[in-house]
């Protein structure tokens, strides 16, 4: 018997919003790898429409 599973996972690309010249924009990172507070503010705005669906 074949089961079908609904996919409830969406991929949201935030990198295009926080990168500069193919690197994490220094305004949005604390160490070149992890987002800073400013980075998370951008992240929040980008994912908000998907969370509100």
PDB file of N, CA and C in Angstrom:
ATOM      1  N   UNK A   1       0.849  -1.183   0.000  1.00  0.00           N
ATOM      2  CA  UNK A   1       0.000   0.000   0.000  1.00  0.00           C
ATOM      3  C   UNK A   1       0.895   1.246   0.000  1.00  0.00           C
ATOM      4  N   UNK A   2       0.636   2.141  -0.898  1.00  0.00           N
ATOM      5  CA  UNK A   2       1.415   3.371  -1.014  1.00  0.00           C
ATOM      6  C   UNK A   2       0.782   4.473  -0.184  1.00  0.00           C
ATOM      7  N   UNK A   3       1.611   5.170   0.572  1.00  0.00           N
ATOM      8  CA  UNK A   3       1.116   6.285   1.387  1.00  0.00           C
ATOM      9  C   UNK A   3       1.576   7.594   0.783  1.00  0.00           C
ATOM     10  N   UNK A   4       0.734   8.561   0.823  1.00  0.00           N
ATOM     11  CA  UNK A   4       1.099   9.902   0.375  1.00  0.00           C
ATOM     12  C   UNK A   4       1.183  10.791   1.607  1.00  0.00           C
ATOM     13  N   UNK A   5       2.248  11.553   1.683  1.00  0.00           N
ATOM     14  CA  UNK A   5       2.467  12.435   2.827  1.00  0.00           C
ATOM     15  C   UNK A   5       2.466  13.873   2.323  1.00  0.00           C
ATOM     16  N   UNK A   6       1.683  14.684   2.959  1.00  0.00           N
ATOM     17  CA  UNK A   6       1.648  16.108   2.594  1.00  0.00           C
ATOM     18  C   UNK A   6       2.955  16.766   3.011  1.00  0.00           C
ATOM     19  N   UNK A   7       3.480  17.590   2.146  1.00  0.00           N
ATOM     20  CA  UNK A   7       4.706  18.319   2.460  1.00  0.00           C
ATOM     21  C   UNK A   7       4.335  19.656   3.081  1.00  0.00           C
ATOM     22  N   UNK A   8       4.760  19.843   4.302  1.00  0.00           N
ATOM     23  CA  UNK A   8       4.446  21.071   5.023  1.00  0.00           C
ATOM     24  C   UNK A   8       5.678  21.935   5.229  1.00  0.00           C
ATOM     25  N   UNK A   9       6.756  21.596   4.581  1.00  0.00           N
ATOM     26  CA  UNK A   9       8.009  22.302   4.763  1.00  0.00           C
ATOM     27  C   UNK A   9       8.270  23.175   3.538  1.00  0.00           C
ATOM     28  N   UNK A  10       8.622  24.426   3.773  1.00  0.00           N
ATOM     29  CA  UNK A  10       8.989  25.335   2.693  1.00  0.00           C
ATOM     30  C   UNK A  10      10.401  25.828   2.935  1.00  0.00           C
ATOM     31  N   UNK A  11      11.140  25.983   1.861  1.00  0.00           N
ATOM     32  CA  UNK A  11      12.474  26.553   1.939  1.00  0.00           C
ATOM     33  C   UNK A  11      12.372  28.031   1.619  1.00  0.00           C
ATOM     34  N   UNK A  12      12.856  28.864   2.501  1.00  0.00           N
ATOM     35  CA  UNK A  12      12.839  30.312   2.289  1.00  0.00           C
ATOM     36  C   UNK A  12      14.283  30.776   2.226  1.00  0.00           C
ATOM     37  N   UNK A  13      14.682  31.279   1.069  1.00  0.00           N
ATOM     38  CA  UNK A  13      16.050  31.729   0.864  1.00  0.00           C
ATOM     39  C   UNK A  13      16.202  33.153   1.391  1.00  0.00           C
ATOM     40  N   UNK A  14      16.844  33.306   2.528  1.00  0.00           N
ATOM     41  CA  UNK A  14      17.079  34.650   3.060  1.00  0.00           C
ATOM     42  C   UNK A  14      18.453  35.180   2.669  1.00  0.00           C
ATOM     43  N   UNK A  15      19.296  34.290   2.154  1.00  0.00           N
ATOM     44  CA  UNK A  15      20.671  34.688   1.841  1.00  0.00           C
ATOM     45  C   UNK A  15      20.721  35.864   0.878  1.00  0.00           C
ATOM     46  N   UNK A  16      19.829  35.872  -0.105  1.00  0.00           N
ATOM     47  CA  UNK A  16      19.841  36.969  -1.076  1.00  0.00           C
ATOM     48  C   UNK A  16      19.561  38.317  -0.420  1.00  0.00           C
ATOM     49  N   UNK A  17      18.947  38.302   0.750  1.00  0.00           N
ATOM     50  CA  UNK A  17      18.624  39.542   1.459  1.00  0.00           C
ATOM     51  C   UNK A  17      19.738  40.001   2.395  1.00  0.00           C
ATOM     52  N   UNK A  18      20.621  39.085   2.789  1.00  0.00           N
ATOM     53  CA  UNK A  18      21.657  39.433   3.767  1.00  0.00           C
ATOM     54  C   UNK A  18      23.074  39.310   3.209  1.00  0.00           C
ATOM     55  N   UNK A  19      23.193  39.105   1.897  1.00  0.00           N
ATOM     56  CA  UNK A  19      24.520  38.962   1.310  1.00  0.00           C
ATOM     57  C   UNK A  19      24.922  40.220   0.553  1.00  0.00           C
ATOM     58  N   UNK A  20      26.214  40.374   0.414  1.00  0.00           N
ATOM     59  CA  UNK A  20      26.799  41.471  -0.355  1.00  0.00           C
ATOM     60  C   UNK A  20      28.011  40.898  -1.071  1.00  0.00           C
ATOM     61  N   UNK A  21      27.987  40.949  -2.383  1.00  0.00           N
ATOM     62  CA  UNK A  21      29.085  40.407  -3.197  1.00  0.00           C
ATOM     63  C   UNK A  21      29.370  38.946  -2.846  1.00  0.00           C
ATOM     64  N   UNK A  22      28.307  38.143  -2.751  1.00  0.00           N
ATOM     65  CA  UNK A  22      28.394  36.695  -2.477  1.00  0.00           C
ATOM     66  C   UNK A  22      28.973  36.329  -1.122  1.00  0.00           C
ATOM     67  N   UNK A  23      28.932  37.243  -0.188  1.00  0.00           N
ATOM     68  CA  UNK A  23      29.336  36.957   1.191  1.00  0.00           C
ATOM     69  C   UNK A  23      28.287  37.545   2.126  1.00  0.00           C
ATOM     70  N   UNK A  24      28.239  37.014   3.330  1.00  0.00           N
ATOM     71  CA  UNK A  24      27.322  37.549   4.327  1.00  0.00           C
ATOM     72  C   UNK A  24      27.703  38.993   4.605  1.00  0.00           C
ATOM     73  N   UNK A  25      26.754  39.897   4.417  1.00  0.00           N
ATOM     74  CA  UNK A  25      26.980  41.325   4.619  1.00  0.00           C
ATOM     75  C   UNK A  25      27.430  41.571   6.065  1.00  0.00           C
ATOM     76  N   UNK A  26      28.501  42.283   6.238  1.00  0.00           N
ATOM     77  CA  UNK A  26      29.051  42.544   7.573  1.00  0.00           C
ATOM     78  C   UNK A  26      28.078  43.298   8.475  1.00  0.00           C
ATOM     79  N   UNK A  27      27.101  43.984   7.882  1.00  0.00           N
ATOM     80  CA  UNK A  27      26.091  44.675   8.689  1.00  0.00           C
ATOM     81  C   UNK A  27      25.111  43.700   9.345  1.00  0.00           C
ATOM     82  N   UNK A  28      25.099  42.457   8.890  1.00  0.00           N
ATOM     83  CA  UNK A  28      24.121  41.479   9.368  1.00  0.00           C
ATOM     84  C   UNK A  28      24.752  40.276  10.064  1.00  0.00           C
ATOM     85  N   UNK A  29      26.015  40.366  10.432  1.00  0.00           N
ATOM     86  CA  UNK A  29      26.686  39.234  11.063  1.00  0.00           C
ATOM     87  C   UNK A  29      27.537  39.684  12.244  1.00  0.00           C
ATOM     88  N   UNK A  30      27.760  38.753  13.156  1.00  0.00           N
ATOM     89  CA  UNK A  30      28.635  39.040  14.297  1.00  0.00           C
ATOM     90  C   UNK A  30      30.027  38.456  14.093  1.00  0.00           C
ATOM     91  N   UNK A  31      30.124  37.444  13.207  1.00  0.00           N
ATOM     92  CA  UNK A  31      31.403  36.758  13.032  1.00  0.00           C
ATOM     93  C   UNK A  31      31.645  36.270  11.601  1.00  0.00           C
ATOM     94  N   UNK A  32      30.855  36.731  10.662  1.00  0.00           N
ATOM     95  CA  UNK A  32      30.999  36.295   9.281  1.00  0.00           C
ATOM     96  C   UNK A  32      30.246  35.018   8.969  1.00  0.00           C
ATOM     97  N   UNK A  33      29.629  34.435   9.993  1.00  0.00           N
ATOM     98  CA  UNK A  33      28.915  33.172   9.815  1.00  0.00           C
ATOM     99  C   UNK A  33      27.500  33.221  10.399  1.00  0.00           C
ATOM    100  N   UNK A  34      27.351  33.827  11.558  1.00  0.00           N
ATOM    101  CA  UNK A  34      26.067  33.863  12.269  1.00  0.00           C
ATOM    102  C   UNK A  34      25.441  35.249  12.173  1.00  0.00           C
ATOM    103  N   UNK A  35      24.112  35.272  12.105  1.00  0.00           N
ATOM    104  CA  UNK A  35      23.407  36.548  12.012  1.00  0.00           C
ATOM    105  C   UNK A  35      23.515  37.345  13.306  1.00  0.00           C
ATOM    106  N   UNK A  36      23.533  38.651  13.151  1.00  0.00           N
ATOM    107  CA  UNK A  36      23.497  39.573  14.291  1.00  0.00           C
ATOM    108  C   UNK A  36      22.030  39.954  14.524  1.00  0.00           C
ATOM    109  N   UNK A  37      21.812  40.834  15.465  1.00  0.00           N
ATOM    110  CA  UNK A  37      20.458  41.332  15.706  1.00  0.00           C
ATOM    111  C   UNK A  37      19.859  41.956  14.460  1.00  0.00           C
ATOM    112  N   UNK A  38      20.647  42.750  13.761  1.00  0.00           N
ATOM    113  CA  UNK A  38      20.180  43.375  12.506  1.00  0.00           C
ATOM    114  C   UNK A  38      19.857  42.307  11.466  1.00  0.00           C
ATOM    115  N   UNK A  39      20.674  41.275  11.408  1.00  0.00           N
ATOM    116  CA  UNK A  39      20.427  40.178  10.478  1.00  0.00           C
ATOM    117  C   UNK A  39      19.129  39.471  10.782  1.00  0.00           C
ATOM    118  N   UNK A  40      18.849  39.275  12.065  1.00  0.00           N
ATOM    119  CA  UNK A  40      17.601  38.625  12.440  1.00  0.00           C
ATOM    120  C   UNK A  40      16.383  39.517  12.185  1.00  0.00           C
ATOM    121  N   UNK A  41      16.560  40.817  12.209  1.00  0.00           N
ATOM    122  CA  UNK A  41      15.452  41.700  11.828  1.00  0.00           C
ATOM    123  C   UNK A  41      15.103  41.508  10.356  1.00  0.00           C
ATOM    124  N   UNK A  42      16.118  41.378   9.505  1.00  0.00           N
ATOM    125  CA  UNK A  42      15.884  41.103   8.085  1.00  0.00           C
ATOM    126  C   UNK A  42      15.230  39.735   7.938  1.00  0.00           C
ATOM    127  N   UNK A  43      15.763  38.738   8.609  1.00  0.00           N
ATOM    128  CA  UNK A  43      15.233  37.375   8.581  1.00  0.00           C
ATOM    129  C   UNK A  43      13.748  37.364   8.948  1.00  0.00           C
ATOM    130  N   UNK A  44      13.398  38.100   9.994  1.00  0.00           N
ATOM    131  CA  UNK A  44      12.010  38.166  10.438  1.00  0.00           C
ATOM    132  C   UNK A  44      11.103  38.719   9.348  1.00  0.00           C
ATOM    133  N   UNK A  45      11.525  39.785   8.707  1.00  0.00           N
ATOM    134  CA  UNK A  45      10.705  40.392   7.653  1.00  0.00           C
ATOM    135  C   UNK A  45      10.554  39.475   6.440  1.00  0.00           C
ATOM    136  N   UNK A  46      11.609  38.739   6.127  1.00  0.00           N
ATOM    137  CA  UNK A  46      11.560  37.848   4.966  1.00  0.00           C
ATOM    138  C   UNK A  46      10.627  36.669   5.216  1.00  0.00           C
ATOM    139  N   UNK A  47      10.670  36.080   6.396  1.00  0.00           N
ATOM    140  CA  UNK A  47       9.852  34.882   6.639  1.00  0.00           C
ATOM    141  C   UNK A  47       8.427  35.193   7.100  1.00  0.00           C
ATOM    142  N   UNK A  48       8.181  36.436   7.511  1.00  0.00           N
ATOM    143  CA  UNK A  48       6.862  36.781   8.047  1.00  0.00           C
ATOM    144  C   UNK A  48       5.706  36.387   7.120  1.00  0.00           C
ATOM    145  N   UNK A  49       5.754  36.656   5.815  1.00  0.00           N
ATOM    146  CA  UNK A  49       4.637  36.268   4.954  1.00  0.00           C
ATOM    147  C   UNK A  49       4.397  34.744   4.921  1.00  0.00           C
ATOM    148  N   UNK A  50       5.451  33.964   5.096  1.00  0.00           N
ATOM    149  CA  UNK A  50       5.302  32.513   5.062  1.00  0.00           C
ATOM    150  C   UNK A  50       4.720  31.998   6.371  1.00  0.00           C
ATOM    151  N   UNK A  51       5.030  32.644   7.466  1.00  0.00           N
ATOM    152  CA  UNK A  51       4.507  32.238   8.766  1.00  0.00           C
ATOM    153  C   UNK A  51       3.026  32.609   8.868  1.00  0.00           C
ATOM    154  N   UNK A  52       2.650  33.696   8.261  1.00  0.00           N
ATOM    155  CA  UNK A  52       1.266  34.161   8.338  1.00  0.00           C
ATOM    156  C   UNK A  52       0.330  33.443   7.384  1.00  0.00           C
ATOM    157  N   UNK A  53       0.839  32.546   6.515  1.00  0.00           N
ATOM    158  CA  UNK A  53      -0.012  31.805   5.571  1.00  0.00           C
ATOM    159  C   UNK A  53      -1.000  30.939   6.290  1.00  0.00           C
TER     160      UNK A  53
END
